[in-house]
C-alpha positions as MATLAB code, in Angstrom:
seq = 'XXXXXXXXXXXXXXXXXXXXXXXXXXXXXXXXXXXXXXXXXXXXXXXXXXXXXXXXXXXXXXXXXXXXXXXXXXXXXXXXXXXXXXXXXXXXXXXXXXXXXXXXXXXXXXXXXXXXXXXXXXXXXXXXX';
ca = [
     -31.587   91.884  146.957;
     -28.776   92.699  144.295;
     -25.443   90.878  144.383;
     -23.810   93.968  144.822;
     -26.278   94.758  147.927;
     -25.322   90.958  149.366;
     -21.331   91.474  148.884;
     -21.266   94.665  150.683;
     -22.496   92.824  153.731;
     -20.481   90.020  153.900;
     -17.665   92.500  153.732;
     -18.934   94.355  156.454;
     -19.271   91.147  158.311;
     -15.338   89.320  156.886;
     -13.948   92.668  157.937;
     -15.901   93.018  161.654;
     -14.576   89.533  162.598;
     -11.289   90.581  161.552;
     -11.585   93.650  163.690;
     -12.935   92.135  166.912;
     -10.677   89.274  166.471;
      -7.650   92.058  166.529;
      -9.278   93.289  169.559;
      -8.984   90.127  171.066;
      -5.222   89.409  170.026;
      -4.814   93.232  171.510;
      -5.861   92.589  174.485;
      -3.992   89.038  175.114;
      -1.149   91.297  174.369;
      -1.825   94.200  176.700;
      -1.953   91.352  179.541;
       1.542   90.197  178.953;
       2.536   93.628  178.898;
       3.677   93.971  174.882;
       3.414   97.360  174.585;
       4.479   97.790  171.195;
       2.274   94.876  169.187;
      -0.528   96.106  171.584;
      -0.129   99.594  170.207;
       0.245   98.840  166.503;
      -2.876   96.334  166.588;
      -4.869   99.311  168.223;
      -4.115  101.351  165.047;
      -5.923   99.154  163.264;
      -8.560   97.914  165.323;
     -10.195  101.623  165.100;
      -9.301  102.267  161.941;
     -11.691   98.877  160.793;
     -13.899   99.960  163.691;
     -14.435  103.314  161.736;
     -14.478  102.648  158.268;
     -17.069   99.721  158.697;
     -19.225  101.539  161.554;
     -19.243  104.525  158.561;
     -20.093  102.349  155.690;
     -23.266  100.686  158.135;
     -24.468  104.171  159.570;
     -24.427  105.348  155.810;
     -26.875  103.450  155.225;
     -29.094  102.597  158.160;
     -32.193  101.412  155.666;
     -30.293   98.690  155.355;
     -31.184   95.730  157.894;
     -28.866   93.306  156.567;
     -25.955   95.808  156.739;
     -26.585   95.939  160.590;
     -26.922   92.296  161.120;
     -23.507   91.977  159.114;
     -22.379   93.895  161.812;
     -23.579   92.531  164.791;
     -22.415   89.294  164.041;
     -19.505   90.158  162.249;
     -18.757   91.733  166.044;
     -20.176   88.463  168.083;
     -18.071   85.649  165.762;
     -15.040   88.161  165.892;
     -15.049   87.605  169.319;
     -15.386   84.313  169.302;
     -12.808   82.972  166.821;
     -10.411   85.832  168.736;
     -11.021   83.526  172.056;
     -10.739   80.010  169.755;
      -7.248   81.454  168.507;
      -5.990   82.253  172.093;
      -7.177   78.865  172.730;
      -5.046   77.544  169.814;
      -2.109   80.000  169.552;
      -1.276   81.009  172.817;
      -1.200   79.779  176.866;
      -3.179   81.517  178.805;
      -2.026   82.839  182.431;
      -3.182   80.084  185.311;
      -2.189   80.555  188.739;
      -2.297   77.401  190.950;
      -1.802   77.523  194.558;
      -0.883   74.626  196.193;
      -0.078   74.258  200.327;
       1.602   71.942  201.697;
       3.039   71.417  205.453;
       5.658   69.351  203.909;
       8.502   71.425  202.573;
      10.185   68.515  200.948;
       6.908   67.665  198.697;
       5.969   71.444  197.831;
       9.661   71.607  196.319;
       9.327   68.287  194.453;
       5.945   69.482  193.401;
       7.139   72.717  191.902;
       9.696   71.106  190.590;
       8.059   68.578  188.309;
       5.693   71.326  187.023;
       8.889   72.725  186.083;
      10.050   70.125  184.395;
       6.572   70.633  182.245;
       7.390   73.751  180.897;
       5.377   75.413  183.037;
       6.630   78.413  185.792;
       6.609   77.939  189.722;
       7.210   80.003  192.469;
       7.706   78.668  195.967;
       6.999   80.894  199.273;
       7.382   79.634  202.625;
       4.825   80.823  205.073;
       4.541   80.682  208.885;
       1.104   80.672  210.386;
      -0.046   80.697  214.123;
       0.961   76.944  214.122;
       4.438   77.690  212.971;
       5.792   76.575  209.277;
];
């Protein structure tokens, strides 16, 4: 296999991470509702999606082209999720019940004093409060 031959495919696979990583980073976005970065990383998300899915179905003789892509696609993903991971908090939602008002209160409010969000709702079941 010519150097040539072996630099085209790691560029199909450099630039497929970079693409499904984007993805990833898109969609963390979409989920906190950021419209704009959302839209802008979608823009180029297809355009890689297009100009690399061209250059491989160009040439579909070529094996190693393909595998570029299909793991170019699988560690995209996965360095997209190890970023998230790194970069940003994801969303947990915790629910904790307590009869005691006094303890849910100092419970949300030490999780507040984490850094973290808390919401407190009272309830009233068939056994009252």
């Amino acid at each position: 296999m010519e150097l040539e031959a072996i630099a085209f495919a790691v560029g199909i696979f450099l630039v497929r991470v970079l693409g499904n990583t984007i993805t990833t980073i898109r969609l963390i976005l979409i989920t906190r509702g950021n419209k704009l970065y959302s839209t802008i990383l979608a823009f180029f998300e297809s355009l890689i999606f297009v100009v690399v899915l061209g250059a491989v179905v160009s040439n579909l003789g070529s094996v190693v082209n393909l595998l570029a892509y299909c793991g170019g696609f699988a560690v995209g993903g996965y360095f997209g999720q190890w970023l998230e991971d790194k970069w940003t908090r994801g969303y947990i939602m915790v629910m904790v019940v307590t009869r005691q008002q006094e303890k849910g209160e100092a419970i949300a409010k030490a999780i507040r004093a984490a850094g973290f969000g808390a919401t407190e709702v009272s309830g009233r079941g068939g056994e009252g409060e």
